[in-house]
Coordinates of C-alpha atoms and ligand atoms in Angstrom, one line a residue:
X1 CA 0.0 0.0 0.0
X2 CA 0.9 3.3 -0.7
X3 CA -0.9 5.7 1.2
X4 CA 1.1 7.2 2.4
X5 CA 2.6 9.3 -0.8
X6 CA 3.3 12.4 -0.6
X7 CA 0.6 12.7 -3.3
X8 CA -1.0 16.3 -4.8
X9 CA -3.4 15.5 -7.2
X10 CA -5.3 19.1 -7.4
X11 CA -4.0 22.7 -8.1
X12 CA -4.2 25.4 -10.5
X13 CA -1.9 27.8 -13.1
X14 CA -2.0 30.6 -14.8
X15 CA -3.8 29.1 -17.6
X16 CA -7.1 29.0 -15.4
X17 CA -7.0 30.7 -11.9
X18 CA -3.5 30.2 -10.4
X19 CA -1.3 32.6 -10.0
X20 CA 1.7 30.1 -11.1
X21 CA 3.2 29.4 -13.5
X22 CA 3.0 25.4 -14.1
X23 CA 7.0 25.7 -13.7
X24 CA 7.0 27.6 -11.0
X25 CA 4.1 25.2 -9.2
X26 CA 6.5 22.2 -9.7
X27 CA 9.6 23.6 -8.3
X28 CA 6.9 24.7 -5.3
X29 CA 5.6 21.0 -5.2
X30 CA 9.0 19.9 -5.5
X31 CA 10.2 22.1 -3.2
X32 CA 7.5 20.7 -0.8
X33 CA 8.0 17.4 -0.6
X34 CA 5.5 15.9 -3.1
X35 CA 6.4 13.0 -5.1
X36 CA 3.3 12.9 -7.2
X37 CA 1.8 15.8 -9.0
X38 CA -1.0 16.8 -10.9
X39 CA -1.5 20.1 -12.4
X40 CA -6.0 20.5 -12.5
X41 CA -6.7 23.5 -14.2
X42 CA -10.3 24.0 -14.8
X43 CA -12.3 22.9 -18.1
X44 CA -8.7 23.2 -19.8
X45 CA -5.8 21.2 -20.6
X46 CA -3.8 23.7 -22.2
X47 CA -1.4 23.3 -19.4
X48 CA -0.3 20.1 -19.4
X49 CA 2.6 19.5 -21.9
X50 CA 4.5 22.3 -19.8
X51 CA 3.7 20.7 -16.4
X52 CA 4.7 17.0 -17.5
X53 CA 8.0 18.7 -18.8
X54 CA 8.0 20.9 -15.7
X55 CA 7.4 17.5 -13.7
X56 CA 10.1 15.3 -15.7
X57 CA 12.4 18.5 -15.1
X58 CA 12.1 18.6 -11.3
X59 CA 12.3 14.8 -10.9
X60 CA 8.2 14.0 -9.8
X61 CA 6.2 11.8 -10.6
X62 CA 3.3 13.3 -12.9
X63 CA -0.5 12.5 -13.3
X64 CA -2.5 14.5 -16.4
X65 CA -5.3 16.5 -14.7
X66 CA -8.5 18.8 -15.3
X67 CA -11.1 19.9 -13.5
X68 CA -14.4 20.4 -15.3
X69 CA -17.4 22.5 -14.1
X70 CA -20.3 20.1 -13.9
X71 CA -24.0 21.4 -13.1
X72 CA -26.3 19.0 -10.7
X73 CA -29.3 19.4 -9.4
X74 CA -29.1 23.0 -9.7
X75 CA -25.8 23.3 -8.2
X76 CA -22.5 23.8 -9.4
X77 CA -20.3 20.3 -8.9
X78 CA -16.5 20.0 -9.9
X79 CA -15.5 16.6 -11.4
X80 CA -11.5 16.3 -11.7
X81 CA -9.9 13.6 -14.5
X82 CA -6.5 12.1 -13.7
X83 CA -4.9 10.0 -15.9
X84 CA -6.2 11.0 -19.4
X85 CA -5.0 11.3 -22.5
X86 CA -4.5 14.6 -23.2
X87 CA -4.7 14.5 -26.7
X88 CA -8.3 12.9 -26.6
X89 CA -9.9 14.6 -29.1
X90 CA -13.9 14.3 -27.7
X91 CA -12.5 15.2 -24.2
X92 CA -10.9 18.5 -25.6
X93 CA -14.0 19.4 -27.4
X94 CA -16.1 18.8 -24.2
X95 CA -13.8 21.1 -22.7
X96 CA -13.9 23.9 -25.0
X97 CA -17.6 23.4 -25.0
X98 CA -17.6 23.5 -21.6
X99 CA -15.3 27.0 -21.5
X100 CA -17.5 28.6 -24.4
X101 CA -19.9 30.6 -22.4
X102 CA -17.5 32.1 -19.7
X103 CA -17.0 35.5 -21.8
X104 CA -20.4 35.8 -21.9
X105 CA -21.4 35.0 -18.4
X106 CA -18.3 37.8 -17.6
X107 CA -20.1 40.5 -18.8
X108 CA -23.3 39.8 -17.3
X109 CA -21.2 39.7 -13.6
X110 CA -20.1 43.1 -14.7
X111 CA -23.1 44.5 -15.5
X112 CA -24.7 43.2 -11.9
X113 CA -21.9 44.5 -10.1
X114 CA -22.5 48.0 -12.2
X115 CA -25.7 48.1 -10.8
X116 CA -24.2 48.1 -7.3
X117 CA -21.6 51.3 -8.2
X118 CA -18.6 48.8 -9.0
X119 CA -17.6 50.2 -12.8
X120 CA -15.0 48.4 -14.8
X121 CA -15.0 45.0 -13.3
X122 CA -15.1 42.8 -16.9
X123 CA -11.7 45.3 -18.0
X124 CA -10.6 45.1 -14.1
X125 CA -10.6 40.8 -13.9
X126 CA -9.3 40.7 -17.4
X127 CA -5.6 42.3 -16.3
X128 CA -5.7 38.9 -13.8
X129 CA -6.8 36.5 -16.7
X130 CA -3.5 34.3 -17.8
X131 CA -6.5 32.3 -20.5
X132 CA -8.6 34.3 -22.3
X133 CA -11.0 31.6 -22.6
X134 CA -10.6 31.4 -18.8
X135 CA -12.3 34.4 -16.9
X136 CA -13.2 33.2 -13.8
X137 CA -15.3 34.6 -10.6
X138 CA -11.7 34.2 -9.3
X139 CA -10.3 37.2 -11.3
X140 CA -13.2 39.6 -10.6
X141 CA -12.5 38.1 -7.1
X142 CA -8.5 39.7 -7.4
X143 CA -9.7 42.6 -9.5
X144 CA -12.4 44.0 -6.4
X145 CA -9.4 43.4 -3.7
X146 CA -7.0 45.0 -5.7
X147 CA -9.5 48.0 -5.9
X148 CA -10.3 48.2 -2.5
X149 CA -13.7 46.7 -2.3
X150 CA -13.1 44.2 -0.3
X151 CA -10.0 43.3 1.8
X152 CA -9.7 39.5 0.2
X153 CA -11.1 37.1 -2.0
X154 CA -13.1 35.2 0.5
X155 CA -15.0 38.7 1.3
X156 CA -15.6 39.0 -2.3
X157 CA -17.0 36.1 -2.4
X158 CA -19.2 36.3 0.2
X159 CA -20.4 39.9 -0.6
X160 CA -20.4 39.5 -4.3
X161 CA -20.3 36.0 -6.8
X162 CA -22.3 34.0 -5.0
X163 CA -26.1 32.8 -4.9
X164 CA -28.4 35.8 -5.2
X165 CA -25.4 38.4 -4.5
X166 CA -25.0 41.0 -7.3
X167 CA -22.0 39.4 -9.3
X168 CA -23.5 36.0 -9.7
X169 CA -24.7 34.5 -12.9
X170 CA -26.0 31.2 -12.8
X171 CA -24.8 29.1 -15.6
X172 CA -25.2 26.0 -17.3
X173 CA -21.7 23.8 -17.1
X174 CA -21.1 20.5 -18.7
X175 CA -23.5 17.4 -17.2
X176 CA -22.1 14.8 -14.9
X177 CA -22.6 12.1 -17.8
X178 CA -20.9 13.9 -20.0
X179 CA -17.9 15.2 -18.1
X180 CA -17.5 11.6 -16.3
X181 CA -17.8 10.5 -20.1
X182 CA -14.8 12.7 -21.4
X183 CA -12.9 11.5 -18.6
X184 CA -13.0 7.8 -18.9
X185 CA -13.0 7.8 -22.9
X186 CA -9.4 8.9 -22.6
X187 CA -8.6 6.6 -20.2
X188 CA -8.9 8.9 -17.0
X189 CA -10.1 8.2 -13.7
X190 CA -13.0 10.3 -12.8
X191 CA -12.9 12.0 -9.0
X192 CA -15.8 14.1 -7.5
X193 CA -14.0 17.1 -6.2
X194 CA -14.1 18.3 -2.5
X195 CA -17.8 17.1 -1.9
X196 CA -18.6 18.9 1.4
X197 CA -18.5 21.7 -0.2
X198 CA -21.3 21.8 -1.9
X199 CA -24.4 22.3 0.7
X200 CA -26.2 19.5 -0.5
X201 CA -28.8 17.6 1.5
X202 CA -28.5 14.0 2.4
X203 CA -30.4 13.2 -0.6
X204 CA -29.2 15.5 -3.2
X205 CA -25.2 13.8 -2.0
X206 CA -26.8 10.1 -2.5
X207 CA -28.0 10.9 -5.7
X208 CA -24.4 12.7 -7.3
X209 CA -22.5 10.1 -5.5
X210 CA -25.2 7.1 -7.1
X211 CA -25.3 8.8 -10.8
X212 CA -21.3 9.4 -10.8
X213 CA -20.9 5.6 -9.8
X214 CA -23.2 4.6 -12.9
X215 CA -21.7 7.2 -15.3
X216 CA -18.4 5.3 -14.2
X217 CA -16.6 7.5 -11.9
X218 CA -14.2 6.0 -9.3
X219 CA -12.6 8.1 -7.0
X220 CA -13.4 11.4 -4.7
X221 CA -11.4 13.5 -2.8
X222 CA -11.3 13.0 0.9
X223 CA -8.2 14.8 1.8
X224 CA -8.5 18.1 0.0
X225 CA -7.3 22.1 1.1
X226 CA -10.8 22.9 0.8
X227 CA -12.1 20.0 3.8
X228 CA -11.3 20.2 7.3
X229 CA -10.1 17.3 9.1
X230 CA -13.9 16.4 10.3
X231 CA -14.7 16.4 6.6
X232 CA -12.2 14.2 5.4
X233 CA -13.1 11.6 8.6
X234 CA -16.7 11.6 6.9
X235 CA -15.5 11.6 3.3
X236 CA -13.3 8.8 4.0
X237 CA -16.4 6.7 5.3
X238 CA -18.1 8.1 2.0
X239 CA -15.9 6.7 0.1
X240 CA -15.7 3.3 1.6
X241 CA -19.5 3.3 1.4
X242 CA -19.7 3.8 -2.0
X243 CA -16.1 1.2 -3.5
X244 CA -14.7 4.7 -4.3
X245 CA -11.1 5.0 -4.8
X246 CA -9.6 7.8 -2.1
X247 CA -7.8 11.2 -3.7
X248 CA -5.6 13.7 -2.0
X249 CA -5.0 17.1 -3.4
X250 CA -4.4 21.2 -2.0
X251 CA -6.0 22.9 -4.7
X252 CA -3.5 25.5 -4.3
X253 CA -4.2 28.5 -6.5
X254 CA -2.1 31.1 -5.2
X255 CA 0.3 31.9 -2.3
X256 CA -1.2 35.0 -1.4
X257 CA -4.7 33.3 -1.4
X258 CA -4.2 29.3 -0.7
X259 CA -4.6 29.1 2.9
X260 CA -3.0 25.2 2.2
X261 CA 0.1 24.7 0.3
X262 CA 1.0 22.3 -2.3
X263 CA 2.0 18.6 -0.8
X264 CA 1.5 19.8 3.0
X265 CA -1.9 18.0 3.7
X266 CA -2.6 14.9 6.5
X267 CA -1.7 11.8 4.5
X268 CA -4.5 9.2 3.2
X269 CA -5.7 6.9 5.6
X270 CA -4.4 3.4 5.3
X271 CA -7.4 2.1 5.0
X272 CA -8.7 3.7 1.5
X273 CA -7.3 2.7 -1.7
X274 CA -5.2 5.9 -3.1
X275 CA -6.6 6.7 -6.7
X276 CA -2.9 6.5 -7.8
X277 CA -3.2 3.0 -7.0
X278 CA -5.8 2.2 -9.3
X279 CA -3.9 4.4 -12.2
X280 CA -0.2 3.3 -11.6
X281 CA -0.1 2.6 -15.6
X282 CA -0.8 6.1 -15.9
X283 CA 2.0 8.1 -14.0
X284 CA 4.6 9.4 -16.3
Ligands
AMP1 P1 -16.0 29.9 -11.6 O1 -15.5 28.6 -12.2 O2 -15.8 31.1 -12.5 O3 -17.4 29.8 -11.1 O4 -15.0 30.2 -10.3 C1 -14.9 29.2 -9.3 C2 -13.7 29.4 -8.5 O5 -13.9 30.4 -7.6 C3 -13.3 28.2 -7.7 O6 -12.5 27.3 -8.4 C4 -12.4 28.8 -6.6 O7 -11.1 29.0 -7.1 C5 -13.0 30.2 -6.4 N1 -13.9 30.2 -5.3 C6 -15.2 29.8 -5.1 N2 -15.7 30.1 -3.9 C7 -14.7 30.8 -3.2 C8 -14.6 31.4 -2.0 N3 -15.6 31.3 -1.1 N4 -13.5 32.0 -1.7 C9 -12.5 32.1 -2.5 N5 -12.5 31.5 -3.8 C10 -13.6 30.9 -4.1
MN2 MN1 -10.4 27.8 -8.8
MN3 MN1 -13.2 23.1 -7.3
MN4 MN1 -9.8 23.4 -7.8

């Protein structure tokens, strides 16, 4: 068993809402102990040729890795791939498709945060965008702290891009057939990302963690940057419930922002199978 890699199978770059580089994030993973890396840049793959060269470069071990924006019962759910092809060519259409209405949802945040006396805030996040098919609530998030709206992202956040506050846009992502689909036809491991931190109800979890299971997804996070250690304890029994595969990953975006750094989370417990396990034909 191998649980206890120094494993880091979730972060993000510059080409979606990182503030890294994908060199610069594995020297820092390097740098911080991890063996095994995975760079999980939402709806885009862009990144990955320089972060497997980045990876071979700095001597870890390297995973491919996305995270795609999935919608579910009316909310918002992330589902990350590890272990893909990257140059699957229905998986990189899914995620273009998927990316395609970002610009447009951009403009509408910027209008609703208009209405609330904040001017400029499409031109303002665009200076933080590293993707131009990449806006994110993220880089509005940067551009209102850097303006002196708010003193950090997570008030932004709060007061501003989410549910019924004046910068959110609800929005139609990719479905969880679909994005579990893209995933495992390119010979990837499907993972549902962070799961308690979506608010759902007992019955709204059963169902995502029921469908994903028949869709063919195999793994969920349990020790993530964006659980606490109670979480992980209830995520780990989650997992075992359902035959899941166990994942383990920061999702380190920035170091000014990440409140958890790459490769510096509690290790897997040794009694969940490790995703990298199940994909050990994968690692480059
Ligand atoms: P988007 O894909 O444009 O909806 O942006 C989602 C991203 O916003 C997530 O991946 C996080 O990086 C960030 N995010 C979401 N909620 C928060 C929060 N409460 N505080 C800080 N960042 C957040
Ligand atoms: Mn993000
Ligand atoms: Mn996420
Ligand atoms: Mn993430």
């Amino acid at each position: 068993m191998t649980y206890h890699l120094n494993a880091d199978l979730h972060c993000h770059s510059v080409v979606s809402d990182g503030t890294l580089s994908p060199e610069a994030l594995a020297a820092r993973a390097k740098a911080n102990g991890v063996e095994l890396w995975a760079l999980t840049d939402h709806d885009e793959i862009g990144g990955q040729q320089r972060a497997l060269a980045a990876a071979r470069a700095e001597g870890l071990k390297y995973l491919t890795g996305t995270e795609i924006s999935v919608s579910f019962a009316g909310h918002t759910v992330h589902i990350v791939g590890l272990g893909f092809d990257a140059d699957n060519a229905d998986l990189q259409r899914g995620l273009a498709q998927t990316r395609g209405g970002r610009g447009e949802r951009a403009m509408e945040m910027s209008d609703g945060l208009a209405k609330v006396g904040i001017k400029g805030a499409y031109e303002g996040a665009l200076k933080f965008v590293g993707n131009p098919e990449l806006i994110s609530r993220t880089h509005f998030a940067r551009f209102l702290v850097e303006s002196g709206v708010c003193r950090d992202t997570n008030e932004v956040f709060r007061k501003f891009l989410t549910e019924g506050k004046p910068g959110f846009v609800p929005h139609r992502w990719a479905s969880l057939r679909d994005a579990v689909g893209w995933i495992t036809g390119a010979g990837g491991m499907a993972v549902i990302a962070h799961p308690a931190r979506y608010g759902f109800t007992p019955n709204e979890e059963y169902a995502l963690f029921t469908e994903f299971k028949a869709h063919g997804g195999r793994g969920v996070e349990v020790v993530t940057g964006s659980h606490s250690a109670q979480e992980a304890v209830t995520y780990a029994g989650v997992a075992q419930e359902f035959g899941l595969a166990a994942s383990r990953g920061s999702d380190f975006h920035s170091p000014d922002e990440s409140r958890i750094d790459l490769g510096t989370l509690p290790l897997l417990n040794e009694t969940l199978t490790p995703v990298w396990e199940l994909l050990a034909d994968r690692i480059q």
